[in-house]
């Protein structure tokens, strides 16, 4: 195999591939990227056995072929090469080496045979549809903060993507994530062809990798879903992932319906104020107390070992007095999801879950559990 490829193009392809590769591997081949050259393009494939990413890049192919080489090492080399350099990759399978040449630089890297590389089995997808990058980015960006990191509740270690009945009637594409303390439920218009999609739990790592495909607003993403796998594809990159094998809990039960005490506050001001008063809170609990009175909100923290803080905000609130406590980190994460100016909080009592939405927008709903302060 011998190919020449522009450094920027190669770096983009290799960096996408190497980010899937796990840093600590017991199986040596999984640390490698499979490079396949044919026609006028090169394909870079990497996997951790749960996720597979395939990146196509235009290349001058002098001799077709394939080899595998350490992904992290190749990425580091290409990253350090000068901009605009033409990089030549030459594989010598007999010697088990890949030569990387650019300008006056020359590297020789150990390779492993391509036959050992595990290629993810192709599967039949029940549902295939196209969604815009902007739609998918909003669904996953706004929900991923609530993904659980507890390994014991593995079915919460991802975003539940499914078709649901929207709050305004009609079907929507919905993403939900929760860790038991907070929950995010984000809706988007149902793309054509997605109506019969099975609900799947997309793992946390896959959500992180998918995010890298979604920066271009104009891009359309081809989405394919089956009971066991999900695939997201752009013209250049295909990301295939197993889904979490478990049942996502019935999240509708925890979304409060009868919360009537309404607080409206400028989201950015609120987030900054919470951040300021939380500075003195003890690391362990990070509790912030909200005292609500007519058109007034007092945020306070009282940490016996480090001090106390208090800040008052002008808000729109017309119900009876309420004192309620929250974990500052959860409040900050939820407030930072708001794209519009105002966040609307709906309370019931100091012990019940609180609902938050953006203005009158019902397509993004957040729930946060209070804590005793």
Coordinates of C-alpha atoms in Angstrom, one line a residue, residues 5 12 109 117 137 193 234 257 349:
X5 CA -2.7 12.6 1.5
X12 CA -9.2 15.1 10.6
X109 CA 5.8 2.5 12.7
X117 CA -8.8 -6.2 12.9
X137 CA -27.2 18.5 18.1
X193 CA -39.5 7.8 8.0
X234 CA -22.4 11.9 6.9
X257 CA -47.9 17.7 36.2
X349 CA -43.5 22.1 47.7

